[in-house]
mmCIF file of C-alpha atoms in Angstrom:
data_model
loop_
_atom_site.group_PDB
_atom_site.id
_atom_site.type_symbol
_atom_site.label_atom_id
_atom_site.label_comp_id
_atom_site.label_asym_id
_atom_site.label_seq_id
_atom_site.Cartn_x
_atom_site.Cartn_y
_atom_site.Cartn_z
ATOM 1 C CA MET A 1 2.363 -8.143 1.718
ATOM 2 C CA ALA A 2 3.041 -4.478 2.508
ATOM 3 C CA ASN A 3 -0.498 -3.476 1.524
ATOM 4 C CA GLY A 4 -1.894 -6.176 3.766
ATOM 5 C CA VAL A 5 0.103 -4.809 6.710
ATOM 6 C CA GLU A 6 -1.098 -1.268 5.971
ATOM 7 C CA LYS A 7 -4.747 -2.367 5.858
ATOM 8 C CA GLU A 8 -4.336 -4.254 9.122
ATOM 9 C CA SER A 9 -2.743 -1.144 10.680
ATOM 10 C CA VAL A 10 -5.673 1.036 9.630
ATOM 11 C CA LEU A 11 -8.237 -1.444 10.861
ATOM 12 C CA MET A 12 -6.509 -1.495 14.243
ATOM 13 C CA MET A 13 -6.499 2.310 14.568
ATOM 14 C CA PHE A 14 -10.178 2.654 15.425
ATOM 15 C CA SER A 15 -12.863 0.037 15.750
ATOM 16 C CA ASP A 16 -16.052 0.192 13.700
ATOM 17 C CA GLU A 17 -17.886 0.843 16.951
ATOM 18 C CA GLU A 18 -15.737 3.917 17.712
ATOM 19 C CA LEU A 19 -16.409 5.403 14.267
ATOM 20 C CA ARG A 20 -20.003 4.239 13.861
ATOM 21 C CA GLU A 21 -21.585 7.601 14.735
ATOM 22 C CA ILE A 22 -19.106 9.784 12.760
ATOM 23 C CA SER A 23 -20.092 10.898 9.259
ATOM 24 C CA GLY A 24 -18.048 10.555 6.080
ATOM 25 C CA VAL A 25 -15.533 7.966 7.289
ATOM 26 C CA LYS A 26 -13.086 6.570 4.711
ATOM 27 C CA ARG A 27 -10.144 4.266 5.391
ATOM 28 C CA GLY A 28 -6.860 4.807 3.530
ATOM 29 C CA GLY A 29 -3.320 3.395 3.580
ATOM 30 C CA ASP A 30 -2.160 4.430 7.059
ATOM 31 C CA TYR A 31 -4.965 6.839 7.921
ATOM 32 C CA ILE A 32 -8.704 7.326 8.235
ATOM 33 C CA GLU A 33 -10.487 10.299 6.697
ATOM 34 C CA VAL A 34 -13.617 12.040 7.969
ATOM 35 C CA THR A 35 -15.657 15.110 7.155
ATOM 36 C CA CYS A 36 -14.736 18.060 9.365
ATOM 37 C CA GLY A 37 -15.382 21.781 9.623
ATOM 38 C CA CYS A 38 -14.873 25.017 11.515
ATOM 39 C CA THR A 39 -17.498 27.691 12.057
ATOM 40 C CA SER A 40 -16.970 31.432 11.857
ATOM 41 C CA HIS A 41 -19.758 33.698 13.109
ATOM 42 C CA ARG A 42 -19.003 36.006 10.200
ATOM 43 C CA TYR A 43 -18.342 33.586 7.328
ATOM 44 C CA GLY A 44 -20.278 30.503 8.402
ATOM 45 C CA ASP A 45 -19.038 26.921 8.079
ATOM 46 C CA ALA A 46 -15.780 26.007 6.337
ATOM 47 C CA VAL A 47 -15.893 22.308 5.497
ATOM 48 C CA GLY A 48 -12.952 20.007 4.852
ATOM 49 C CA ARG A 49 -11.621 16.457 4.989
ATOM 50 C CA LEU A 50 -9.550 15.475 8.034
ATOM 51 C CA ARG A 51 -6.991 12.702 7.763
ATOM 52 C CA VAL A 52 -5.935 11.040 11.013
ATOM 53 C CA PHE A 53 -2.661 9.110 10.690
ATOM 54 C CA SER A 54 -1.562 6.279 12.961
ATOM 55 C CA ASN A 55 1.630 8.219 13.872
ATOM 56 C CA GLY A 56 -0.460 11.065 15.304
ATOM 57 C CA ASP A 57 -0.306 13.463 12.337
ATOM 58 C CA LEU A 58 -3.438 15.373 11.409
ATOM 59 C CA GLU A 59 -3.990 16.865 7.941
ATOM 60 C CA ILE A 60 -6.962 18.781 6.569
ATOM 61 C CA THR A 61 -7.879 19.412 2.948
ATOM 62 C CA CYS A 62 -10.148 22.444 2.803
ATOM 63 C CA GLU A 63 -13.346 22.352 0.730
ATOM 64 C CA CYS A 64 -14.709 25.735 1.824
ATOM 65 C CA THR A 65 -15.231 26.828 -1.816
ATOM 66 C CA PRO A 66 -14.962 24.951 -5.139
ATOM 67 C CA GLY A 67 -11.801 26.893 -6.026
ATOM 68 C CA CYS A 68 -9.959 26.456 -2.716
ATOM 69 C CA ASN A 69 -6.647 24.618 -3.147
ATOM 70 C CA GLU A 70 -5.562 24.557 0.495
ATOM 71 C CA ASP A 71 -4.541 21.040 1.507
ATOM 72 C CA LYS A 72 -2.269 19.247 3.972
ATOM 73 C CA MET A 73 -3.136 21.937 6.508
ATOM 74 C CA THR A 74 -2.672 21.510 10.237
ATOM 75 C CA PRO A 75 -5.912 21.864 12.228
ATOM 76 C CA GLY A 76 -4.565 25.189 13.541
ATOM 77 C CA ALA A 77 -3.972 26.472 10.009
ATOM 78 C CA PHE A 78 -7.437 25.300 8.937
ATOM 79 C CA GLU A 79 -8.978 27.067 11.933
ATOM 80 C CA LYS A 80 -7.267 30.315 10.936
ATOM 81 C CA HIS A 81 -8.141 29.843 7.245
ATOM 82 C CA SER A 82 -11.821 29.457 8.135
ATOM 83 C CA GLY A 83 -11.881 32.932 9.702
ATOM 84 C CA ARG A 84 -12.764 31.622 13.144
ATOM 85 C CA GLU A 85 -12.788 34.567 15.539
ATOM 86 C CA THR A 86 -11.400 32.728 18.599
ATOM 87 C CA ALA A 87 -8.469 31.017 16.923
ATOM 88 C CA ARG A 88 -5.715 28.930 18.569
ATOM 89 C CA LYS A 89 -8.272 26.574 20.149
ATOM 90 C CA TRP A 90 -8.570 24.133 17.261
ATOM 91 C CA LYS A 91 -9.336 21.096 19.417
ATOM 92 C CA ASN A 92 -12.587 22.779 20.419
ATOM 93 C CA ASN A 93 -13.254 24.795 17.241
ATOM 94 C CA VAL A 94 -12.685 22.139 14.575
ATOM 95 C CA TRP A 95 -15.594 19.721 14.533
ATOM 96 C CA VAL A 96 -16.828 16.510 12.939
ATOM 97 C CA ILE A 97 -20.400 15.325 12.411
ATOM 98 C CA ALA A 98 -21.538 12.648 14.854
ATOM 99 C CA ASN A 99 -25.169 11.572 15.034
ATOM 100 C CA GLY A 100 -26.032 14.572 12.871
ATOM 101 C CA GLU A 101 -24.477 17.060 15.296
ATOM 102 C CA LYS A 102 -21.265 19.112 15.192
ATOM 103 C CA VAL A 103 -18.933 17.625 17.798
ATOM 104 C CA PRO A 104 -15.539 19.193 18.712
ATOM 105 C CA LEU A 105 -12.519 17.010 17.990
ATOM 106 C CA SER A 106 -11.643 17.114 21.683
ATOM 107 C CA LYS A 107 -14.823 15.130 22.434
ATOM 108 C CA THR A 108 -14.135 12.350 19.916
ATOM 109 C CA VAL A 109 -11.711 9.404 19.721
ATOM 110 C CA LEU A 110 -9.996 10.972 16.704
ATOM 111 C CA LEU A 111 -7.275 12.677 18.771
ATOM 112 C CA LYS A 112 -6.205 9.427 20.445
ATOM 113 C CA TYR A 113 -3.033 9.015 18.363
ATOM 114 C CA TYR A 114 -2.275 12.736 18.306
ATOM 115 C CA ASN A 115 -2.403 12.829 22.110
ATOM 116 C CA GLN A 116 -0.229 9.698 22.386
ATOM 117 C CA ALA A 117 2.376 11.228 20.049
ATOM 118 C CA SER A 118 2.305 14.452 22.077
ATOM 119 C CA LYS A 119 2.907 12.548 25.301
ATOM 120 C CA HIS A 120 5.416 9.977 24.060
ATOM 121 C CA GLY A 121 7.113 11.749 21.165
ATOM 122 C CA ASN A 122 10.392 10.042 20.231
ATOM 123 C CA GLY A 123 13.544 11.592 18.847
ATOM 124 C CA SER A 124 15.746 14.238 20.438
ATOM 125 C CA HIS A 125 14.037 17.247 18.818
ATOM 126 C CA ARG A 126 10.563 18.003 20.175
ATOM 127 C CA SER A 127 8.198 20.927 20.117
ATOM 128 C CA HIS A 128 6.869 22.574 23.264
ATOM 129 C CA ASN A 129 4.228 19.873 23.716
ATOM 130 C CA GLY A 130 6.573 16.922 23.264
ATOM 131 C CA ARG A 131 5.880 16.070 19.628
ATOM 132 C CA VAL A 132 8.697 15.476 17.186
ATOM 133 C CA CYS A 133 8.507 18.397 14.792
ATOM 134 C CA HIS A 134 10.311 19.188 11.572
ATOM 135 C CA ARG A 135 8.749 21.855 9.391
ATOM 136 C CA ASP A 136 8.229 21.304 5.674
ATOM 137 C CA GLU A 137 11.169 22.281 3.468
ATOM 138 C CA PHE A 138 11.516 23.139 -0.215
ATOM 139 C CA VAL A 139 14.016 22.039 -2.849
ATOM 140 C CA ARG A 140 14.425 23.795 -6.203
ATOM 141 C CA CYS A 141 14.320 21.768 -9.406
ATOM 142 C CA ALA A 142 17.522 21.996 -11.457
ATOM 143 C CA ARG A 143 15.540 21.746 -14.682
ATOM 144 C CA CYS A 144 12.521 24.089 -14.287
ATOM 145 C CA ASN A 145 13.700 26.160 -11.267
ATOM 146 C CA LYS A 146 10.414 25.559 -9.400
ATOM 147 C CA GLU A 147 10.403 24.852 -5.665
ATOM 148 C CA ARG A 148 8.774 21.616 -4.447
ATOM 149 C CA ARG A 149 7.561 20.825 -0.931
ATOM 150 C CA PHE A 150 9.040 18.046 1.206
ATOM 151 C CA ARG A 151 7.226 16.804 4.318
ATOM 152 C CA LEU A 152 9.615 15.762 7.113
ATOM 153 C CA ARG A 153 7.378 13.805 9.499
ATOM 154 C CA THR A 154 9.188 10.462 9.365
ATOM 155 C CA LYS A 155 12.784 9.271 9.046
ATOM 156 C CA GLU A 156 12.072 8.051 5.520
ATOM 157 C CA GLU A 157 10.729 11.464 4.471
ATOM 158 C CA CYS A 158 13.756 13.164 6.052
ATOM 159 C CA LEU A 159 16.077 10.869 4.088
ATOM 160 C CA ILE A 160 14.302 11.693 0.815
ATOM 161 C CA HIS A 161 14.738 15.425 1.496
ATOM 162 C CA HIS A 162 18.335 14.943 2.676
ATOM 163 C CA ASN A 163 19.273 13.163 -0.556
ATOM 164 C CA ALA A 164 17.432 15.679 -2.742
ATOM 165 C CA LEU A 165 19.211 18.572 -1.048
ATOM 166 C CA ALA A 166 22.584 16.960 -1.736
ATOM 167 C CA ASP A 167 21.781 16.299 -5.399
ATOM 168 C CA LYS A 168 22.686 19.329 -7.536
ATOM 169 C CA ASN A 169 20.784 17.800 -10.463
ATOM 170 C CA TRP A 170 17.592 17.038 -8.520
ATOM 171 C CA LYS A 171 14.438 17.440 -10.615
ATOM 172 C CA CYS A 172 10.675 17.347 -10.032
ATOM 173 C CA SER A 173 10.234 13.833 -11.431
ATOM 174 C CA ASP A 174 12.585 12.493 -8.717
ATOM 175 C CA LEU A 175 9.920 12.984 -6.037
ATOM 176 C CA PRO A 176 8.970 9.419 -5.011
ATOM 177 C CA TYR A 177 5.605 10.078 -3.340
ATOM 178 C CA ASP A 178 4.067 12.812 -5.539
ATOM 179 C CA LYS A 179 3.716 12.390 -9.294
ATOM 180 C CA ILE A 180 4.953 15.854 -10.209
ATOM 181 C CA THR A 181 6.583 16.983 -13.448
ATOM 182 C CA CYS A 182 8.193 20.257 -14.432
ATOM 183 C CA ASP A 183 4.948 21.144 -16.235
ATOM 184 C CA ASP A 184 3.022 21.297 -12.942
ATOM 185 C CA GLU A 185 2.466 24.703 -11.375
ATOM 186 C CA GLU A 186 4.668 25.793 -8.502
ATOM 187 C CA GLU A 187 2.933 25.985 -5.125
ATOM 188 C CA ARG A 188 1.413 29.410 -4.536
ATOM 189 C CA ALA A 189 3.301 31.796 -2.251
ATOM 190 C CA SER A 190 0.229 32.094 -0.015
ATOM 191 C CA ARG A 191 0.314 28.325 0.496
ATOM 192 C CA ARG A 192 4.085 28.041 1.000
ATOM 193 C CA VAL A 193 3.939 30.038 4.242
ATOM 194 C CA TYR A 194 2.162 27.063 5.878
ATOM 195 C CA ARG A 195 5.051 24.762 6.772
ATOM 196 C CA GLY A 196 3.650 22.613 9.574
ATOM 197 C CA CYS A 197 4.842 24.426 12.701
ATOM 198 C CA ILE A 198 2.727 23.359 15.663
ATOM 199 C CA ARG A 199 3.248 26.664 17.467
ATOM 200 C CA SER A 200 2.115 28.929 14.624
ATOM 201 C CA PRO A 201 0.717 27.948 11.172
ATOM 202 C CA THR A 202 2.638 30.693 9.336
ATOM 203 C CA CYS A 203 5.822 30.507 11.423
ATOM 204 C CA LYS A 204 8.997 31.590 9.596
ATOM 205 C CA GLY A 205 11.184 29.385 11.783
ATOM 206 C CA CYS A 206 11.372 28.871 15.547
ATOM 207 C CA THR A 207 12.719 26.436 18.128
ATOM 208 C CA SER A 208 9.528 24.378 17.797
ATOM 209 C CA CYS A 209 9.934 23.551 14.102
ATOM 210 C CA VAL A 210 13.569 24.135 13.087
ATOM 211 C CA CYS A 211 15.777 21.161 13.923
ATOM 212 C CA PHE A 212 19.571 21.372 13.954
ATOM 213 C CA GLY A 213 20.034 17.620 14.090
ATOM 214 C CA CYS A 214 18.338 14.570 15.617
ATOM 215 C CA ASP A 215 18.062 10.808 15.144
ATOM 216 C CA ILE A 216 15.246 11.314 12.635
ATOM 217 C CA CYS A 217 16.936 13.755 10.248
ATOM 218 C CA ARG A 218 20.572 12.599 10.548
ATOM 219 C CA PHE A 219 21.890 9.278 9.244
ATOM 220 C CA SER A 220 24.775 7.219 10.622
ATOM 221 C CA ASP A 221 25.449 5.571 7.245
ATOM 222 C CA CYS A 222 25.635 8.905 5.377
ATOM 223 C CA SER A 223 29.051 10.240 4.354
ATOM 224 C CA CYS A 224 28.110 13.948 4.332
ATOM 225 C CA GLN A 225 29.894 16.113 6.869
ATOM 226 C CA THR A 226 26.655 17.154 8.612
ATOM 227 C CA CYS A 227 25.702 13.557 9.399
ATOM 228 C CA ILE A 228 29.277 12.581 10.292
ATOM 229 C CA ASP A 229 29.508 15.440 12.811
ATOM 230 C CA PHE A 230 26.131 14.585 14.340
ATOM 231 C CA THR A 231 26.980 10.887 14.675
ATOM 232 C CA ARG A 232 30.362 11.670 16.193
ATOM 233 C CA ASN A 233 28.884 14.152 18.700
ATOM 234 C CA ALA A 234 26.075 11.765 19.626
ATOM 235 C CA LYS A 235 28.617 9.136 20.689
ATOM 236 C CA THR A 236 30.555 11.496 22.951
#
């Protein structure tokens, strides 16, 4: 039943007509995926795969070279990674192929849900453009001592991180959405600096991505002091 709902959600995101001219379209659980790229005058084209989620999130897996392991990048981080000289304009610099031509994202339907999320972001913590924003966080495994990444884009993801942080015996195999074991390599330091801040790809923490409590990352049924204080303050 759940899979049927997910498929219906994806089908409703964009019509076949809207995507007909765009190359490399694949439909996933709650996203569509297309071929994308960014061009540097010095280094040429960096090609990747862009995932567009129904909640407005955008993620790019880079395929610039066979050995590149950069994934789950924001478009801004991908733009910088590509070596683009005029960075910080990813809507115009990151492109997809439509009718055999490179077309900026800003001129396609692919930003429809991103723009809606920017305009109507819910939750009390928002970035400068209105989107709910929690940067990625890391939790260290009690068994192998390796740090693992947690995405905090939804309330469910925030709850998973919240519970892992409170568990002194948390281990890699407890991750519900990534099949990771203690034998897997720890994420490279050069990759860990990308934590999903909308203002700056390599931000070390700012008012746009560090949340001190909101309806998404605090839980009224949790007995920890942090959530109790937030719930109590929210009622006053």
